Every structure is written in structure tokens, then in C-alpha cells.
Coordinates of C-alpha atoms and ligand atoms in Angstrom, one line a residue:
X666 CA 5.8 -68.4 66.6
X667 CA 2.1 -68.6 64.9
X668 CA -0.1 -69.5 68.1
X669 CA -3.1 -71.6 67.3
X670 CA -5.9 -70.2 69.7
X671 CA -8.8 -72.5 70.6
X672 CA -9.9 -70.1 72.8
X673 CA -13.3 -70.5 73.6
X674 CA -14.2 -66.5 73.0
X675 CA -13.3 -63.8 72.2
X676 CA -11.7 -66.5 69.7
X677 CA -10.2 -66.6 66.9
X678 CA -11.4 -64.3 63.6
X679 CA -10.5 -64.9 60.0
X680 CA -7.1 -63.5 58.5
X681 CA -8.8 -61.4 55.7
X682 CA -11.4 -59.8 59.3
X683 CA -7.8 -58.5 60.9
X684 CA -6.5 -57.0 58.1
X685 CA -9.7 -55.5 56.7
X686 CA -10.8 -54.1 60.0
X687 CA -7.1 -52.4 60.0
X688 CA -7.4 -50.7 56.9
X689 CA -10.7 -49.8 57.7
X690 CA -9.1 -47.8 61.0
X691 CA -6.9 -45.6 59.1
X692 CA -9.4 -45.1 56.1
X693 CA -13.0 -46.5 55.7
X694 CA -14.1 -47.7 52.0
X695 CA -12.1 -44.3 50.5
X696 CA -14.0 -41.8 52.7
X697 CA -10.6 -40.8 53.9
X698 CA -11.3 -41.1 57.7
X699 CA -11.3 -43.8 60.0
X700 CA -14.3 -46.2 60.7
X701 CA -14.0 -45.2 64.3
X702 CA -14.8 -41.4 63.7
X703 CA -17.4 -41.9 61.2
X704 CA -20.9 -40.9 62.4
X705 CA -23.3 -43.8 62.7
X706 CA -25.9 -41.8 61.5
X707 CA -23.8 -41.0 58.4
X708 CA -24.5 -43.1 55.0
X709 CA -21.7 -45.5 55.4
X710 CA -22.3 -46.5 58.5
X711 CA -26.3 -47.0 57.6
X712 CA -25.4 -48.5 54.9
X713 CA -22.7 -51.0 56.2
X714 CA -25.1 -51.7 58.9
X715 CA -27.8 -52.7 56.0
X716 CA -25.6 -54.7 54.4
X717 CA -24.5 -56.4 57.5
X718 CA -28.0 -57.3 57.9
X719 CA -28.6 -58.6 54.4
X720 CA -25.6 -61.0 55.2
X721 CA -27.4 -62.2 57.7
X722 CA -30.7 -63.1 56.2
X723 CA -28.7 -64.3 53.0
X724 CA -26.8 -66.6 55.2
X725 CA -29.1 -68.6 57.5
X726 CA -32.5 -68.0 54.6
X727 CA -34.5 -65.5 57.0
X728 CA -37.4 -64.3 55.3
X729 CA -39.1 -60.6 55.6
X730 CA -41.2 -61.8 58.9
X731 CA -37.9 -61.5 60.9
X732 CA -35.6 -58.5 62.0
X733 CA -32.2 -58.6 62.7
X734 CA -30.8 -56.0 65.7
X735 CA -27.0 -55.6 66.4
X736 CA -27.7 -54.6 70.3
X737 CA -24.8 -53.7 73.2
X738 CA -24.7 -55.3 76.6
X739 CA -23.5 -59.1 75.2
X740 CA -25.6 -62.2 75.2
X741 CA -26.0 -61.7 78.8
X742 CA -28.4 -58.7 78.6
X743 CA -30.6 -60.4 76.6
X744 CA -30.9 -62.7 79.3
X745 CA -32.7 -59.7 81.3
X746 CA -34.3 -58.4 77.6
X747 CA -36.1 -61.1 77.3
X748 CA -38.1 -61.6 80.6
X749 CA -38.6 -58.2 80.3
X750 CA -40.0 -57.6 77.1
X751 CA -42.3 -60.8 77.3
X752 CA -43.2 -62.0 80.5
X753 CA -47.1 -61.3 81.1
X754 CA -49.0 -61.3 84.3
X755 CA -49.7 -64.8 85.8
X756 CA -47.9 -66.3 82.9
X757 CA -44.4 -68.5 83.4
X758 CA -41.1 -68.4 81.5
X759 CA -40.0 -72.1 81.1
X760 CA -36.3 -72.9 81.2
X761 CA -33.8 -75.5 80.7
X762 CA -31.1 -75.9 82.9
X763 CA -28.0 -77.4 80.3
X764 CA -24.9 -75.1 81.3
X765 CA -23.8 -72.2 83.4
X766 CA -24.8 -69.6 80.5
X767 CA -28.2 -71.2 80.5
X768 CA -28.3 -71.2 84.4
X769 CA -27.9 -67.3 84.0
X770 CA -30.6 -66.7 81.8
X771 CA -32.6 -68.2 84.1
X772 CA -32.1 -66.6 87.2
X773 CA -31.8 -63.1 85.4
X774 CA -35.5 -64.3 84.4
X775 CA -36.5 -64.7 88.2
X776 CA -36.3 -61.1 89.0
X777 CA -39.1 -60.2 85.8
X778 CA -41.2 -63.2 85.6
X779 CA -42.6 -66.4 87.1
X780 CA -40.3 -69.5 86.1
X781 CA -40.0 -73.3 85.7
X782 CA -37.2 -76.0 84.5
X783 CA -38.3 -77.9 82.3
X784 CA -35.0 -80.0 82.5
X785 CA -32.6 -79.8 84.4
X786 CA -28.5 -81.8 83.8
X787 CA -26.7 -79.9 86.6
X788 CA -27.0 -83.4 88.9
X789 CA -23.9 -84.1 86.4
X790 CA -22.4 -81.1 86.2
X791 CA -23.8 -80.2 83.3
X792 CA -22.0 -83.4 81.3
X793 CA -25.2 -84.5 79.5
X794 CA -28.2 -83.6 77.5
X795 CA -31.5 -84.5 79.5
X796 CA -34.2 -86.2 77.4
X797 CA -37.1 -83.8 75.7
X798 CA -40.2 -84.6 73.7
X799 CA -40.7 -83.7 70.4
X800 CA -43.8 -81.6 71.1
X801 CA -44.8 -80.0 73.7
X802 CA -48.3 -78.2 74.6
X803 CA -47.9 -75.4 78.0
X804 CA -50.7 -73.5 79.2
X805 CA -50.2 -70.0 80.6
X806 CA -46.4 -69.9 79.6
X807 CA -44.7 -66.6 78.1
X808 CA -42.0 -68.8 75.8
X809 CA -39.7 -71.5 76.1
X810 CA -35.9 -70.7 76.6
X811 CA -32.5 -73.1 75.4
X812 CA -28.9 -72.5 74.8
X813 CA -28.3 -74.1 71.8
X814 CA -24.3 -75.2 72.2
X815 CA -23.1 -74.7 76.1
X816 CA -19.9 -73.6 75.2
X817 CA -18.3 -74.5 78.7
X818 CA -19.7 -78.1 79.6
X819 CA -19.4 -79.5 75.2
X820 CA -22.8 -80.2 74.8
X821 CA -25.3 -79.1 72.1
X822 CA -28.6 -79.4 70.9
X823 CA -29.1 -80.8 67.7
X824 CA -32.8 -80.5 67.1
X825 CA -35.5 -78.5 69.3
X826 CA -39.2 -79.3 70.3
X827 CA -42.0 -77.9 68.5
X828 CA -43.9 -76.0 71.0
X829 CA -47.5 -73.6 71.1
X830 CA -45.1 -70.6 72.8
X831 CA -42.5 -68.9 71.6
X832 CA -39.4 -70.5 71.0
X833 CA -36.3 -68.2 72.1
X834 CA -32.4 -69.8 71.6
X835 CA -29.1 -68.5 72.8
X836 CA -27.0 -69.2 70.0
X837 CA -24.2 -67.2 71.4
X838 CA -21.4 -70.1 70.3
X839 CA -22.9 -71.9 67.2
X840 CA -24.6 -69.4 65.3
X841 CA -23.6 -69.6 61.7
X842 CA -21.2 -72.7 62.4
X843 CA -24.5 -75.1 60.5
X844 CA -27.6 -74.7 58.7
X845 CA -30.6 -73.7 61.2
X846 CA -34.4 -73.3 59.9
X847 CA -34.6 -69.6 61.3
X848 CA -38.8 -70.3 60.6
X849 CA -38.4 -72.1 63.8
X850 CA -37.4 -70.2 66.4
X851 CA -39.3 -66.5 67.4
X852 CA -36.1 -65.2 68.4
X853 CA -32.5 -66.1 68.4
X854 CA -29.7 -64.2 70.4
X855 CA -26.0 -64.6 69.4
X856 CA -23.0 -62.3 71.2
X857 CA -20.5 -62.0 68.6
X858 CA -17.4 -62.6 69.9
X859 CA -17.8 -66.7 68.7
X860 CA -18.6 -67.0 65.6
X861 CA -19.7 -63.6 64.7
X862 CA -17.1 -60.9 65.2
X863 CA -15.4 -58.8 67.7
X864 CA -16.9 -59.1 71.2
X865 CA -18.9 -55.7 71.9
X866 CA -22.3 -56.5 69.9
X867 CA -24.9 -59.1 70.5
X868 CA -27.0 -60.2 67.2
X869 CA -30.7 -60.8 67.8
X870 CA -32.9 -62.6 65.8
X871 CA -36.3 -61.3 65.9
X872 CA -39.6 -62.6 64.3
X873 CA -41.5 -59.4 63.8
X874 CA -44.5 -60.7 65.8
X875 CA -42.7 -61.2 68.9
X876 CA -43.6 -57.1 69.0
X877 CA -47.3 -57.7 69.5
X878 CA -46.7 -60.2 72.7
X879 CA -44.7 -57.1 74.5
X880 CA -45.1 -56.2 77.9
X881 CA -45.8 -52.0 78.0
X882 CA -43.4 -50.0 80.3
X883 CA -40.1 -51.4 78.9
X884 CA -37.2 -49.1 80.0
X885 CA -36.4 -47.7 76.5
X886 CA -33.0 -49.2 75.8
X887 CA -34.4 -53.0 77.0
X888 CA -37.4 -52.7 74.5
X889 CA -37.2 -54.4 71.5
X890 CA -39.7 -52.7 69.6
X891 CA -37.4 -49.1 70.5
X892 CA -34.6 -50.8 68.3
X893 CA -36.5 -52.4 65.8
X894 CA -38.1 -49.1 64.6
X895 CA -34.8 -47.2 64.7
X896 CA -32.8 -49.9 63.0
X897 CA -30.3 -50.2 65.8
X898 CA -29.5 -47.5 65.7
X899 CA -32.0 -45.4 68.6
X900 CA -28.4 -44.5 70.2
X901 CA -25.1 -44.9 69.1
X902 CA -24.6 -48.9 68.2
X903 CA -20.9 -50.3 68.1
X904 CA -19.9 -49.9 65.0
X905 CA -16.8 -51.2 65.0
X906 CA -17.7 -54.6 66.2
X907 CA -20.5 -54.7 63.6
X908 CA -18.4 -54.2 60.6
X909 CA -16.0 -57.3 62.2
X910 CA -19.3 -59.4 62.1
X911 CA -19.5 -57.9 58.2
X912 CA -16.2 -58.7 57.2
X913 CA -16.4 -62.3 59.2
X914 CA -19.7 -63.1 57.1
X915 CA -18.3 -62.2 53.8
X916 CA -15.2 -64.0 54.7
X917 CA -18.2 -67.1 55.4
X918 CA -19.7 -66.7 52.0
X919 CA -16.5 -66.7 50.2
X920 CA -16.3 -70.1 51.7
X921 CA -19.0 -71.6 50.3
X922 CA -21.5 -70.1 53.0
X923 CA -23.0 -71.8 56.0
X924 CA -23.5 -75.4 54.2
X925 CA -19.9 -75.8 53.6
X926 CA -18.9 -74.3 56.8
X927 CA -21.0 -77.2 58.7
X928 CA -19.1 -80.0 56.6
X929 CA -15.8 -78.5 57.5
X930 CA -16.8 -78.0 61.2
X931 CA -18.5 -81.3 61.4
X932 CA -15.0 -83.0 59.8
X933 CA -12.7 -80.9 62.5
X934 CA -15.0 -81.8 65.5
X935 CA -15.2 -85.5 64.1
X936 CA -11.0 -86.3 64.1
X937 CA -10.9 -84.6 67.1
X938 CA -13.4 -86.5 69.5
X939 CA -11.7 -89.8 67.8
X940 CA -8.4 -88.6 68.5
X941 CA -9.8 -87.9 72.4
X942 CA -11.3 -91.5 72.5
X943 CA -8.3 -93.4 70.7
X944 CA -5.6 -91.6 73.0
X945 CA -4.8 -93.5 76.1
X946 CA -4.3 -90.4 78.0
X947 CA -7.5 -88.2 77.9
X948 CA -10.8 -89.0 78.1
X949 CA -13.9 -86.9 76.9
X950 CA -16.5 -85.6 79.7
X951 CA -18.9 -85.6 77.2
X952 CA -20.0 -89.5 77.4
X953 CA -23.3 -89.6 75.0
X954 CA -22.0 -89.3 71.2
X955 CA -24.8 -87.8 70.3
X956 CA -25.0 -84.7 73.1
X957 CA -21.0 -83.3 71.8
X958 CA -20.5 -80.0 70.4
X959 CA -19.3 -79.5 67.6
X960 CA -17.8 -76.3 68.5
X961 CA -16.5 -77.1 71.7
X962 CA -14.8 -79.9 72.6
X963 CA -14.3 -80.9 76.4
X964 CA -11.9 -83.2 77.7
X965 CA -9.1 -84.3 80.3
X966 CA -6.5 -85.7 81.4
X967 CA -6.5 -89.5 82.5
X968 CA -4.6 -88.3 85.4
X969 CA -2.9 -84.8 87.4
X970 CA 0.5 -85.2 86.1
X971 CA -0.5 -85.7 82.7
X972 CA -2.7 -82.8 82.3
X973 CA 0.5 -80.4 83.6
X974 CA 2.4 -82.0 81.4
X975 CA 0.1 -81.6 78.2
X976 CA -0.7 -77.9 79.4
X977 CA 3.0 -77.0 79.6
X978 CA 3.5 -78.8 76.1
X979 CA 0.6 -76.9 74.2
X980 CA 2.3 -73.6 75.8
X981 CA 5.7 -74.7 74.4
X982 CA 4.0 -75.5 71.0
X983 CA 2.2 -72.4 70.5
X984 CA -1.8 -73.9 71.4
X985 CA -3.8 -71.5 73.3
X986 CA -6.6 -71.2 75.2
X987 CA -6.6 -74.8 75.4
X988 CA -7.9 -74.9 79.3
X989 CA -11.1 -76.4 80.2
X990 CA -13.4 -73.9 82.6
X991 CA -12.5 -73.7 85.8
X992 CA -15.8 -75.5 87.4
X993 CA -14.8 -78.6 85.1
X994 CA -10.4 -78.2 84.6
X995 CA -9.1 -80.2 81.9
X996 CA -9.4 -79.0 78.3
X997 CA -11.6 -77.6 75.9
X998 CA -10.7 -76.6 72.0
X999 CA -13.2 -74.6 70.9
X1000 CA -13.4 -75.0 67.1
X1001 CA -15.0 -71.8 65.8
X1002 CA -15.5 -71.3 62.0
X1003 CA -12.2 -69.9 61.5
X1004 CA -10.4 -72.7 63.4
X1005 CA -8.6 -74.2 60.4
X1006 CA -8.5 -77.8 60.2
X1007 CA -5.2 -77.7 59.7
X1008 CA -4.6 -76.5 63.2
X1009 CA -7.2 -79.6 64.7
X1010 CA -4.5 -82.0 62.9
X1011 CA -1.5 -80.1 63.7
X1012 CA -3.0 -80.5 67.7
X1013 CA -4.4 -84.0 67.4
X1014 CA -0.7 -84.6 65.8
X1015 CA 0.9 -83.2 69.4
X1016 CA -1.7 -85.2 71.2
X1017 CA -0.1 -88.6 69.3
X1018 CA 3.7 -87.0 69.9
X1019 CA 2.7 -86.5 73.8
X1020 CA 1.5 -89.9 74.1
X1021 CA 4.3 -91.4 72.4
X1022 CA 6.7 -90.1 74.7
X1023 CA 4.4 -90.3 78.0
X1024 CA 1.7 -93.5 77.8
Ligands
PLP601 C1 -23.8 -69.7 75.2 C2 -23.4 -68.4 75.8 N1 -24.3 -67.5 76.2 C3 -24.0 -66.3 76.7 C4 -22.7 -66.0 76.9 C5 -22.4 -64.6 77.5 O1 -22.0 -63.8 76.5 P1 -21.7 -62.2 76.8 O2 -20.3 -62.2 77.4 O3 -21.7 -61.7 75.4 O4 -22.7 -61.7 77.7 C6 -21.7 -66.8 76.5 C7 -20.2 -66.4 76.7 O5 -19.3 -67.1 76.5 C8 -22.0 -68.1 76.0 O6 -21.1 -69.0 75.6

């Protein structure tokens, strides 16, 4: 049986990404060996890397101030990366508290740096967006950190203060799922195995003048500036999961690129939170309209009995990775780009079968 996978990541890749990255294992673009013994200093790997990279900048409008670095160690080591690479003497890195993932980068930024919350939603488990200003002004602060959709608790940021330090986003599980003004942000970190590609890479962001506001005495493979000048490539970068992130990008410009993406993604997240309100067995955790992801949606079951039931039932219908975190239990459908949405009304159709025959 086809599964659908909501999984919440790794997740689900485009058709074209599987069998593209397949032919590319037994023969990459006619060189007559496989992508996975191909040098990455060789000319197809720098250039597949390049064009990856011009994908990129095509797709979200970056402009020549900004770098783009495919980097190992996940989202996660950036979380150390970036404490390390900008945290100055006497300074404070300011934080907000919105999920577990944003929790992390937080108390990775501890050990490197003095630190403060600006807001904080873990009094609710995480189940809200706290209120921010528009603008804000900080003395003596190194840069202002957010996770931009927190992928296990459903909510998401839809707009982001203006601010006199640095602005740095994880946009590990809604980058390149809507339109973003890159001009905003000083540096953006995304692991890939979301929206991007096959888990193993993280994609960074970088406004070139981030360099100048370095710490020295970076350990070479955490320094930014080490993988900006060697194209990141200063040791041997994972290939592989790169070209995934290629193929999944020109897979996201055939469709009509990142503005038509965020229509479709919009739509799928829209019938889905009305299903979850309309049905009279499952509530959303996500109360505020406004605070929802669009990429992940969270929800359970009115009751115990009725979210066996409906786990059993997705199983027997081919829908996984359907089950909510395990610090929150009920559900969560995470509705990546290449989420169909024929598979949100093929579930939202089970969800009205299942109510039928157990309201
Ligand atoms: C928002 C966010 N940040 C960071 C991470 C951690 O990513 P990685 O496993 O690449 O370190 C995740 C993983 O799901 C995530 O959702």
C-alpha cells in the first residue's frame, strides 16, 4: 500500500528527488561513476555544489551580500556555531524560549556566552506565541536568536522585530515552504532533512558581514569564515545530501517556485486546521489562530480511547508518522512541501469516516 508520511523529519521528498538521486548512485550526469565516489574536489561536484547555491539565491531573492554554506553536524551544531563565532566579551546573546529546539540553542549558547530570554512560552508548554514588539533597541547584546516554525509544539512566527543586532533564525522546518525577505535576517540556519533534502547537511544563510563581528580563536571546523573562503568545501562536505537538496529545489522551481509553494501550503494547512476544529473528536493545542504552523499541525484526541483508536486506524490506512512528540502525545501532520494536498484530503477524508463511525 502507498503510505502517506507526515512525518515530521526526515520527511517526505519529492518523487522526481528518489528517483534522480538513484540514477545518480549508479552513474552521475554521464560521468560513468556513482555520485558517492566522485571526488568533491572534482568539477562536478564543484560545480553541482555551485549550482545548488544559485538555487538557493534564485529561490528566496538573496543578493551578493550573502553566502550560502552547506555545513555537517545538523541544525543542532549551529546552535554551538553561533555563540561561538559571535559572542564578544561582556556582551549577551538574547533568546526566545518558543519550543524545545529553541530551548537547545539556548542552553548550547550558555556554555560560550552571557544569555537572556527575552520571551519565554514554556509556562504552557510551549502552546503559544508570547507577545513581541515591533522594534527593539539592546545595548551590549551579540544578536538576537528565534526558531522560526517549532516543529514539535505547531507554532510559528509570521513576522520578526526589527532590531540594532544581528538577527539569526532557525529555519530548520519552514525554510523554502513561503516567501522570506532574506535582507532581513544576518543569518539563517536550516538542517535539511524538512524541506531541504536528505538529513546529513545543514544550510546556512550567511550575510557576508557577520565575518567582521567574529570572535578570533574559533576551532577551525566551527568558524564560519574557514567555510566561507573554501566554499564548503575546507574538508569533505556531504555530497550526497547536497545534491538531494539540488534535485528537491529544482523539483520547487518546476512548481512554480517558492510563491506558489506558499499558496499550496497555506491551502493544505487551511482545510486541515478546519477539519481539526469542525471534528467533534480532536481538538487543536494550538489555541491562537494566528500563532499555527503551517507546516506542522498539532492536535489530539478529545479523549484516551479515541486517540488509540485513530492511531490504529491511520496504521491500517497507510498514514505515518502521524504521532504528536512525546512531551505533548496526540498528533501532529507535518505538511512539508512535498506533502501533496491530495494526501491532507485523503486524511481529513479518514478523519470524517472515523468520526462517522465513532462520535
Ligand atoms: C526547528 C528545529 N531546529 C533544529 C532541529 C535539529 O535539527 P538537527 O537534527 O539537524 O540537528 C530540528 C529537528 O527537528 C528542528 O525542527
Amino acid at each position: 500500500m502507498k503510505k502517506i508520511n507526515f512525518c515530521s523529519g526526515p520527511a517526505i521528498l519529492p518523487q522526481s528527488v528518489y528517483v534522480d538521486t538513484q540514477r545518480s548512485l549508479l552513474d552521475f550526469k554521464d560521468t560513468g561513476l556513482s555520485i558517492l565516489e566522485l571526488s568533491h574536489r572534482s568539477i562536478y561536484i564543484v560545480d553541482m555544489i555551485e549550482e545548488t547555491k544559485a538555487l538557493v539565491k534564485e529561490l528566496l531573492y538573496i543578493n551578493d551580500e550573502y553566502e550560502i554554506l552547506f555545513l555537517h553536524g545538523g541544525a543542532s551544531l549551529q546552535f554551538c556555531m553561533i555563540p561561538y563565532n559571535f559572542s564578544l566579551t561582556n556582551n549577551t546573546s538574547i533568546y526566545t524560549l518558543t519550543g524545545q529546539w529553541a530551548s537547545n540553542a539556548y542552553n548550547e549558547a550558555k556554555l560560550f556566552s552571557e544569555t537572556s530570554i527575552l520571551v519565554d512560552s514554556s509556562n504552557q508548554n510551549f502552546s503559544y506565541l508570547p507577545y513581541i514588539e515591533e522594534k527593539y533597541s539592546f545595548d551590549n547584546s551579540n544578536y538576537i536568536h528565534f526558531t522560526s516554525n517549532n516543529t514539535i509544539y505547531g507554532t510559528q512566527w509570521k513576522s520578526f522585530p526589527k532590531c540594532n543586532i544581528p538577527l539569526i533564525v532557525d529555519m530548520s522546518s519552514d525554510i523554502f515552504s513561503k516567501k522570506i525577505e532574506v535582507n532581513n535576517f544576518d543569518l539563517i540556519y536550516a538542517g535539511a532533512q524538512k524541506n531541504l533534502g536528505a538529513a546529513g547537511v545543514c544550510m546556512v544563510i550567511i550575510k557576508k558581514a557577520m565575518l567582521e563581528k567574529q570572535n578570533k580563536n574559533i576551532p577551525t571546523m566551527l568558524d564560519y569564515a574557514v567555510h566561507v573562503k573554501n566554499n564548503s568545501s575546507f574538508n569533505t562536505p556531504p555530497v550526497f545530501a547536497i545534491y538531494t537538496c539540488l534535485l528537491n529545489l529544482q523539483w520547487l522551481k518546476m512548481q512554480g517556485g517558492v510563491d506558489k509553494i506558499e499558496e499550496i501550503n497555506n491551502k493544505k494547512a487551511a482545510i486541515l486546521y478546519d477539519e481539526i476544529e469542525r471534528n467533534s473528536l480532536f481538538e487543536c493545542v494550538v489555541k491562537n489562530e494566528k500563532d499555527r504552523s503551517i507546516m506542522n499541525a498539532v492536535f489530539v484526541a478529545k479523549n484516551n480511547d479515541v486517540e488509540k483508536y485513530f492511531k490504529k486506524f491511520c496504521l491500517e490506512n497507510g498514514i505515518v508518522g502521524i504521532d504528536g512528540y512525546r512531551t505533548i502525545g496526540g498528533f501532529r501532520a507535518s505538511l512539508y512541501n512535498a506533502l501533496p494536498l491530495e494526501s491532507v484530503e485523503t486524511f481529513i477524508d479518514m478523519m470524517k469516516d472515523f468520526e462517522t463511525n465513532h462520535a
